[in-house]
mmCIF file of C-alpha atoms and ligand atoms in Angstrom:
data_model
loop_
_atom_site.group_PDB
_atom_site.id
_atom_site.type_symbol
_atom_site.label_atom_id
_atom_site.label_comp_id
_atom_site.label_asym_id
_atom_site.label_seq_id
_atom_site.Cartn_x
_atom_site.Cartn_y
_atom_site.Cartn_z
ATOM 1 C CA UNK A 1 -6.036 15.942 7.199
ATOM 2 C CA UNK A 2 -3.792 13.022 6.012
ATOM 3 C CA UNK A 3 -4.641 9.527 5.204
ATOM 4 C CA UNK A 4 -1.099 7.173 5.206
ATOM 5 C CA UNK A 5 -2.465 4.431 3.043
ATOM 6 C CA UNK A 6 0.179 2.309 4.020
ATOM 7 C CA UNK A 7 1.756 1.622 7.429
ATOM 8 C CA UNK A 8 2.572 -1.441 9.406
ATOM 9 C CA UNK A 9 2.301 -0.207 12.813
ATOM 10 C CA UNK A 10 2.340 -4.034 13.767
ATOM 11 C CA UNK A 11 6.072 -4.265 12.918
ATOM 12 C CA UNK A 12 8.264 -5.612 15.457
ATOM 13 C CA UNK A 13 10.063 -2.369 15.257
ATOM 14 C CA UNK A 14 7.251 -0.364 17.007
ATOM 15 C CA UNK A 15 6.888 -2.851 19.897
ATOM 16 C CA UNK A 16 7.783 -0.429 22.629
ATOM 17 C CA UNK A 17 6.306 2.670 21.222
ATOM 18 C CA UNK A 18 3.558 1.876 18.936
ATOM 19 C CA UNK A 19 0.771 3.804 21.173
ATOM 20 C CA UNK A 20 2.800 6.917 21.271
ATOM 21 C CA UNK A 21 3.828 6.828 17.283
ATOM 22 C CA UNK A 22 -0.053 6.241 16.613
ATOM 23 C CA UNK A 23 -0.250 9.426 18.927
ATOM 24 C CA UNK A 24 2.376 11.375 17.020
ATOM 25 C CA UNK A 25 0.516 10.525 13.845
ATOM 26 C CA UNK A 26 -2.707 12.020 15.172
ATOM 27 C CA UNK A 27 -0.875 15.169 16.371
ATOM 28 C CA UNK A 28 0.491 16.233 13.091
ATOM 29 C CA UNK A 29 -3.066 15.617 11.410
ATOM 30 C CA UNK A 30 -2.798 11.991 9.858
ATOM 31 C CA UNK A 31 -6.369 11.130 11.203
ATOM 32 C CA UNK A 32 -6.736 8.117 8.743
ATOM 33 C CA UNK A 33 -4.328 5.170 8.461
ATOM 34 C CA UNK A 34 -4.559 1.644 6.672
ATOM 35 C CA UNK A 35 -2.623 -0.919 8.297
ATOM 36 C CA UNK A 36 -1.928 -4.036 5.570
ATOM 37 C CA UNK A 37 -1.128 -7.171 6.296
ATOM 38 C CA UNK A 38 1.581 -9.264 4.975
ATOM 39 C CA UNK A 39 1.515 -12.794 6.319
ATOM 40 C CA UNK A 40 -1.407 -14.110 8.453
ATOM 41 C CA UNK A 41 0.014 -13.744 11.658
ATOM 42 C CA UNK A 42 0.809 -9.459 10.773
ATOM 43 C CA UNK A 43 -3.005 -9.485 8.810
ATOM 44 C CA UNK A 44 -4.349 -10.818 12.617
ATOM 45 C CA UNK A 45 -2.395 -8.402 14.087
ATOM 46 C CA UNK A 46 -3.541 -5.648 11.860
ATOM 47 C CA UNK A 47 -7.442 -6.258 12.683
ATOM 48 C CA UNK A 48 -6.637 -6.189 16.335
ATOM 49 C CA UNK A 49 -5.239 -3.048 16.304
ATOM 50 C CA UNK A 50 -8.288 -1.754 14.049
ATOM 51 C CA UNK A 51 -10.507 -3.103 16.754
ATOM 52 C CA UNK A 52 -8.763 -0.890 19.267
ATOM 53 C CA UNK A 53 -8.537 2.386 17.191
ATOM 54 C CA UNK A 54 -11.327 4.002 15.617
ATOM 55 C CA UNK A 55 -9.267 5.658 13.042
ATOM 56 C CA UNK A 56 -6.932 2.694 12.020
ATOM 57 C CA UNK A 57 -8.516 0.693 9.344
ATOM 58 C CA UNK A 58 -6.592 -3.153 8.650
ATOM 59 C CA UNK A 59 -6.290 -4.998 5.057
ATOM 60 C CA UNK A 60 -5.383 -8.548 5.570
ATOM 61 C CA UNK A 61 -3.541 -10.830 3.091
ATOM 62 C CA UNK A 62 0.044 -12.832 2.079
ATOM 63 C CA UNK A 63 3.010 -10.232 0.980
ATOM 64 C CA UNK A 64 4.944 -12.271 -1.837
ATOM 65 C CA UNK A 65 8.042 -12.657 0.286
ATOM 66 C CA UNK A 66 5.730 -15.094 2.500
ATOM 67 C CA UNK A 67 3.537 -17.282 0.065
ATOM 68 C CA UNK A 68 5.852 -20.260 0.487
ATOM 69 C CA UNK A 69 4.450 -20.745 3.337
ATOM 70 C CA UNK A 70 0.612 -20.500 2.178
ATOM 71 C CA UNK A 71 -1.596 -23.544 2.415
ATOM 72 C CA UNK A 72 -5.065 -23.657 0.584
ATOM 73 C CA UNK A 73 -6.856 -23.181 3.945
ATOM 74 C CA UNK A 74 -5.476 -19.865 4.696
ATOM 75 C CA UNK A 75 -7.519 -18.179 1.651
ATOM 76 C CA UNK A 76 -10.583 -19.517 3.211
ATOM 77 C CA UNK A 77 -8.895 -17.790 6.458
ATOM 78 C CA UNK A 78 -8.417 -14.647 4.744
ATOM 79 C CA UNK A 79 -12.297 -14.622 3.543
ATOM 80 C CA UNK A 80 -13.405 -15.211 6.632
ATOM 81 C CA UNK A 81 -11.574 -12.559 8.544
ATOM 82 C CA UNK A 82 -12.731 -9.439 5.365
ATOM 83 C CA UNK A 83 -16.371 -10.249 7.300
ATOM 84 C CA UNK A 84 -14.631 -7.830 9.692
ATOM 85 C CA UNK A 85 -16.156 -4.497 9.262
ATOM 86 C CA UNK A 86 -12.520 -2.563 9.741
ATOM 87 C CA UNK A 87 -11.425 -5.163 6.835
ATOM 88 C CA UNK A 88 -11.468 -3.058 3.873
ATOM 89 C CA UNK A 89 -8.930 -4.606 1.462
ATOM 90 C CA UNK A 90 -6.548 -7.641 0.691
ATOM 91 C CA UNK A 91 -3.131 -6.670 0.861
ATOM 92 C CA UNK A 92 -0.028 -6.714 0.593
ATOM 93 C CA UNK A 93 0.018 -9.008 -2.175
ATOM 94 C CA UNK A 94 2.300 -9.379 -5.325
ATOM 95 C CA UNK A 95 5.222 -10.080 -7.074
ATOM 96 C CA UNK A 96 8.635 -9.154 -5.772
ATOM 97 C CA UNK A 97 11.512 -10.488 -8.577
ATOM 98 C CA UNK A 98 14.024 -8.383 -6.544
ATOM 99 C CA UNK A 99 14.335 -10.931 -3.633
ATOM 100 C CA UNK A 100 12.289 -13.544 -5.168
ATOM 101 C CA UNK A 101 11.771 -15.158 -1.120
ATOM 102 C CA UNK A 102 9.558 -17.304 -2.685
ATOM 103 C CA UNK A 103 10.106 -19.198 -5.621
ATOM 104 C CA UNK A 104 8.432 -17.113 -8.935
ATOM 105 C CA UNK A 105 5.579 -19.703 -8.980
ATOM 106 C CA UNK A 106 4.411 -19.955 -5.749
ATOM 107 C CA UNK A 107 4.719 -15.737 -6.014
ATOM 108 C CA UNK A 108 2.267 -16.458 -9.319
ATOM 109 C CA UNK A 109 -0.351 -18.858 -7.931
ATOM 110 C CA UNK A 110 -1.110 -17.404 -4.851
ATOM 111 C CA UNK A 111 -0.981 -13.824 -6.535
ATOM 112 C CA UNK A 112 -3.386 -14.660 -8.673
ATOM 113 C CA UNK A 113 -5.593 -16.513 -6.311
ATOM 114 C CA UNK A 114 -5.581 -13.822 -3.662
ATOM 115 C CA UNK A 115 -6.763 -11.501 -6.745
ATOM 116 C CA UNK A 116 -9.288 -13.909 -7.385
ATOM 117 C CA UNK A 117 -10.189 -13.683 -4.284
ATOM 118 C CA UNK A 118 -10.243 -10.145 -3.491
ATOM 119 C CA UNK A 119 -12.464 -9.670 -7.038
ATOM 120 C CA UNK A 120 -14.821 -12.334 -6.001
ATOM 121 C CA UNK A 121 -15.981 -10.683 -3.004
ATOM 122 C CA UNK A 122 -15.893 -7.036 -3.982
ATOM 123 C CA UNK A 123 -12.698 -5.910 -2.098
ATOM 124 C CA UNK A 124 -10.169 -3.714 -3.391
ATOM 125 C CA UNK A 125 -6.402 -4.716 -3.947
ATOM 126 C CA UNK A 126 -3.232 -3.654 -2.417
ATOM 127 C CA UNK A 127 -0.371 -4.330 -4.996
ATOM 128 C CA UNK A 128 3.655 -4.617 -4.566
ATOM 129 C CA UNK A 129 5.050 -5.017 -7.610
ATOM 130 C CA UNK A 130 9.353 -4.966 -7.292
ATOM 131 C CA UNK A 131 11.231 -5.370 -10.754
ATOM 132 C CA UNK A 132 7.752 -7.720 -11.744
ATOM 133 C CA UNK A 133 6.025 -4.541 -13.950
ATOM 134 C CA UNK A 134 4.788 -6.998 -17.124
ATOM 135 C CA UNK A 135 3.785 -9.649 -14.999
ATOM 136 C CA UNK A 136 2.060 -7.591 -12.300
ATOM 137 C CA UNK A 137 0.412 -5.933 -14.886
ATOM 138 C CA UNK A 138 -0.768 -8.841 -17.045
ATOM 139 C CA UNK A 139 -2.377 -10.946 -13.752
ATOM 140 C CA UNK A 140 -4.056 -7.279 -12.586
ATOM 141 C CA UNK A 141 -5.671 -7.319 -16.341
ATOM 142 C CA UNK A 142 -6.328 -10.957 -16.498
ATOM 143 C CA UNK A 143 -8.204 -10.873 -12.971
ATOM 144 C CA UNK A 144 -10.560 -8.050 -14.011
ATOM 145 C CA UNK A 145 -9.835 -6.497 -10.301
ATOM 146 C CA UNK A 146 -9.937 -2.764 -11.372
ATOM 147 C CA UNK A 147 -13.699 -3.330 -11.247
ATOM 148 C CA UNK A 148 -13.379 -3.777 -7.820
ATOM 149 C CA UNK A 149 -10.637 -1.777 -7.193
ATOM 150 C CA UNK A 150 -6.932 -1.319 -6.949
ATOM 151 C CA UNK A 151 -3.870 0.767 -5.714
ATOM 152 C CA UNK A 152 -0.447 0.484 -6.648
ATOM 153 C CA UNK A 153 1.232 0.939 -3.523
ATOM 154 C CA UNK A 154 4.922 2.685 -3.295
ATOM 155 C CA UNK A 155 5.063 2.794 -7.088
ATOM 156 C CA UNK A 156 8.279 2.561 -8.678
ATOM 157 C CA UNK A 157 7.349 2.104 -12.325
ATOM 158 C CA UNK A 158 7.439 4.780 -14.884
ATOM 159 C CA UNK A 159 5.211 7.602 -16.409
ATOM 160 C CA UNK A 160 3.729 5.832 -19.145
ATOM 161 C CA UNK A 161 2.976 2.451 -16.440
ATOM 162 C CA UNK A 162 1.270 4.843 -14.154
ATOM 163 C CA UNK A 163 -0.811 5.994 -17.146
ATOM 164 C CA UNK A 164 -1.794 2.515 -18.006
ATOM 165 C CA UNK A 165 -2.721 1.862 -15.206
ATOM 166 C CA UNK A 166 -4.825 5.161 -14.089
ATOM 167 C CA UNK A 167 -6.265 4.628 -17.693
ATOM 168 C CA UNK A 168 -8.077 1.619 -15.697
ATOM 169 C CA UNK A 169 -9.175 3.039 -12.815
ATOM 170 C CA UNK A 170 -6.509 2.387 -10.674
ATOM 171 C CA UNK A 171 -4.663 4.583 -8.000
ATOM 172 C CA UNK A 172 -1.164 4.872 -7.578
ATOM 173 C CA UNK A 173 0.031 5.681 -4.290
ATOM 174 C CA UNK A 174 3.345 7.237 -3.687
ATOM 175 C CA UNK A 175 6.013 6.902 -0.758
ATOM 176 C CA UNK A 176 9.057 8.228 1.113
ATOM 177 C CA UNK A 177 11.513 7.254 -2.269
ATOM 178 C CA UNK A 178 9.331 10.610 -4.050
ATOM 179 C CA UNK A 179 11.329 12.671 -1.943
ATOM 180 C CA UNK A 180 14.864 10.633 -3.287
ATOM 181 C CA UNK A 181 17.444 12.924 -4.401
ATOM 182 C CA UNK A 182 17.788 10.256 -7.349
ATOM 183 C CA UNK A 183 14.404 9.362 -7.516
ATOM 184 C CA UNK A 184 13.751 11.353 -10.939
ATOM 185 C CA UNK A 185 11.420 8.571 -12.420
ATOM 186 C CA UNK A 186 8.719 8.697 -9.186
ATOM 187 C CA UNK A 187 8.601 12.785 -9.190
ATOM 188 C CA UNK A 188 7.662 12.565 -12.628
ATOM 189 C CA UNK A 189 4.915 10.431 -12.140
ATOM 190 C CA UNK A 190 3.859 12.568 -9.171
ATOM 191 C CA UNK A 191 3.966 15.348 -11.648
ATOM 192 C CA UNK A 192 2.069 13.752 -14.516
ATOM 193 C CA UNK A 193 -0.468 11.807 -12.539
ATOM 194 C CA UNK A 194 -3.770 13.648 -11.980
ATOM 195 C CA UNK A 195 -3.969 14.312 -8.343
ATOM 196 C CA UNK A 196 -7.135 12.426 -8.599
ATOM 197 C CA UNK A 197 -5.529 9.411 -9.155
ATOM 198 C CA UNK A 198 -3.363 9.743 -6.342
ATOM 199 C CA UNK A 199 -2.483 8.638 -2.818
ATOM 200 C CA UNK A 200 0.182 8.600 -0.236
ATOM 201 C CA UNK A 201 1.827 6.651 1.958
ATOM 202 C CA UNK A 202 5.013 5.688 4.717
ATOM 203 C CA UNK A 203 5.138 1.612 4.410
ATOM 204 C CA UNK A 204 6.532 2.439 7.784
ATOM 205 C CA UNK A 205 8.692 1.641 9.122
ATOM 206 C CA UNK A 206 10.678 0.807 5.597
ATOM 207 C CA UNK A 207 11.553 3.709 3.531
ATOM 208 C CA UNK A 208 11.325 6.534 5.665
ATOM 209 C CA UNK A 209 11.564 10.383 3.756
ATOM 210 C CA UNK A 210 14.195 13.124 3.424
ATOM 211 C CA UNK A 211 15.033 14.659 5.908
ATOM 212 C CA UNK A 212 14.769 10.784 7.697
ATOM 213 C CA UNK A 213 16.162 8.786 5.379
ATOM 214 C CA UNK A 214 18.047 5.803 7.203
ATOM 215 C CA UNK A 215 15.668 5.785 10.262
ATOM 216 C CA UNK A 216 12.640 4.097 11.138
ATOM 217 C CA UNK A 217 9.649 5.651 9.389
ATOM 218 C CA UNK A 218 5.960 6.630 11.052
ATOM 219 C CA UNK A 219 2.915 7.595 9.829
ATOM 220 C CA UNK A 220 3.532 11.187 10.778
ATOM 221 C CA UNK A 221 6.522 11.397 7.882
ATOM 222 C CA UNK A 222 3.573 10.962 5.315
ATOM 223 C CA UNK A 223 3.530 14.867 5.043
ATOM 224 C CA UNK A 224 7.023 14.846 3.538
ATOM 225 C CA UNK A 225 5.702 12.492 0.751
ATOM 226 C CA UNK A 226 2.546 15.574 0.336
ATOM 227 C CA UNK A 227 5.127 18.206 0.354
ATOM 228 C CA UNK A 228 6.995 16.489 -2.552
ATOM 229 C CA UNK A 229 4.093 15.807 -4.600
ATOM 230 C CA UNK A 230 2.698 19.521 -3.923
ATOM 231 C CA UNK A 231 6.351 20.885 -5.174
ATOM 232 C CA UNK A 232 6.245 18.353 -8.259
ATOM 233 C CA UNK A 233 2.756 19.419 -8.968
ATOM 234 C CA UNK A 234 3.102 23.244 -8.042
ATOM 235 C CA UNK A 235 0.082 23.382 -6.038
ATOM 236 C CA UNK A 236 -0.896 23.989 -2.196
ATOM 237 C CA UNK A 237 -0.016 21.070 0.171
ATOM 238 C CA UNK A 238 -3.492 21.458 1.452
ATOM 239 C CA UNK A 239 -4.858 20.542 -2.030
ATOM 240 C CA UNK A 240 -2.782 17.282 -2.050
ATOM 241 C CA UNK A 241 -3.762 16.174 1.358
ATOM 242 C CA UNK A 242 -7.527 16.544 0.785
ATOM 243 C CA UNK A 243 -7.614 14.921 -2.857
ATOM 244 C CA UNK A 244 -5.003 11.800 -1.601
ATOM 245 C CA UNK A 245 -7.055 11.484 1.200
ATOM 246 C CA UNK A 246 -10.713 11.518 -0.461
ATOM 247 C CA UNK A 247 -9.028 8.820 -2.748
ATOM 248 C CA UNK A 248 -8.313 6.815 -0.314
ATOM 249 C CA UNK A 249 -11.299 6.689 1.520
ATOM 250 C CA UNK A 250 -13.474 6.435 -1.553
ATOM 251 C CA UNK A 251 -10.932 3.347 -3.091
ATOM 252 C CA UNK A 252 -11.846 1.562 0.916
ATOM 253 C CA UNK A 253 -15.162 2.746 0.910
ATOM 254 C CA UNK A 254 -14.320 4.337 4.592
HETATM 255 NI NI1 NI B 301 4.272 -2.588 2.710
#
């Protein structure tokens, strides 16, 4: 069994198939997916489809791109809706210096806050962290939310990040760019990273795996992610869908 730690089956490109992708998923054994929000509109979204599926869990919070928008009452939202017992994390949140959507402040206060957040009431983090390594790394440090738990979701850093970060309890959680013809940097990270410390993931539909690169991703791709960490590794696929999955449940307490 498979858990795809990261899929947002509420995107607009699943509107007129999103039962029968969930149903693909289930078919080719991912029996556990997270479903993250990234504004509050997708994070309400995301526990509504929770609420329907037994095996879809939701994380609700404001993806960097979108905290220009965020007004002080929508943390008190966000706290309100992880009451929700298929709530089990706030994310997407980060920093993102590639697009920089929002200007680099309002991506620092609200990052920060949201961490605050998440660390005040016990919750475990989803990070994205694009071409922002020192300062992801600094606020993650600064907010003391390894305690309460963290992944690093598609990570893109390098061996000796991964390390630091693992050295602090924290997961890192690989996607479709492992299986990158170019993507060197991430299979050496899924070859030097205990398999403890791992987990996988689609971000679907973004990102989707060889042999799919180009199309839409789905949770049921999260295999080909497995199957390049098992060939990095050199050990069964079976043992890297058990341990990423066991990781996940035990960093969302599912
Ligand atoms: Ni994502």
């Amino acid at each position: 069994m498979y858990f795809d730690s990261h899929a947002h089956l509420g995107d607009i490109k699943f509107k007129d198939d999103q039962a029968q992708t969930i149903q693909r998923a289930l078919d080719a054994g991912i029996s556990l997916t997270l479903n993250p929000g990234a504004d509050m509109e997708s994070s309400a979204k995301a526990m509504k489809l929770a609420a329907q599926y037994d095996h879809i869990y939701a994380a609700v919070g404001i993806h960097p791109h979108d905290v220009k928008d965020m007004k002080a009452g929508d943390l008190d939202q966000l706290e309100a809706w992880t009451k929700d017992p298929k709530v089990m994390a706030i994310g997407e949140i980060g920093l993102d210096y590639h697009y920089n959507f929002s200007p680099k402040e309002d991506q620092l206060k609200w990052f920060q806050a949201q961490l605050e957040l998440a660390h005040r009431l016990g919750m475990p983090v989803i990070i994205h962290d694009r071409e922002a390594h020192g300062d992801v790394f600094d606020i993650i440090e600064k907010t003391k939310v390894a305690e309460t738990g963290c992944v690093m979701h598609c990570f893109s850093g390098s061996v000796e990040m991964a390390r630091e970060y693992v050295k602090r309890g924290i997961y890192i959680s690989l996607a479709g760019p492992v299986t990158f013809h170019n993507a060197r940097k991430t299979r050496e990270v899924a070859a030097d990273i205990p398999l403890e410390w791992l987990m996988i993931e689609t971000d679907c539909p973004y990102l989707a795996p060889v042999p799919y690169r180009g199309k839409r991703n789905e949770p049921a791709y999260v295999i080909k992610v497995a199957e390049a960490i098992a060939a990095a590794k050199q050990i069964p696929l079976e043992d890297v869908a058990h341990t990423t999955a066991e990781n996940a449940k035990r960093l969302f307490r599912i």
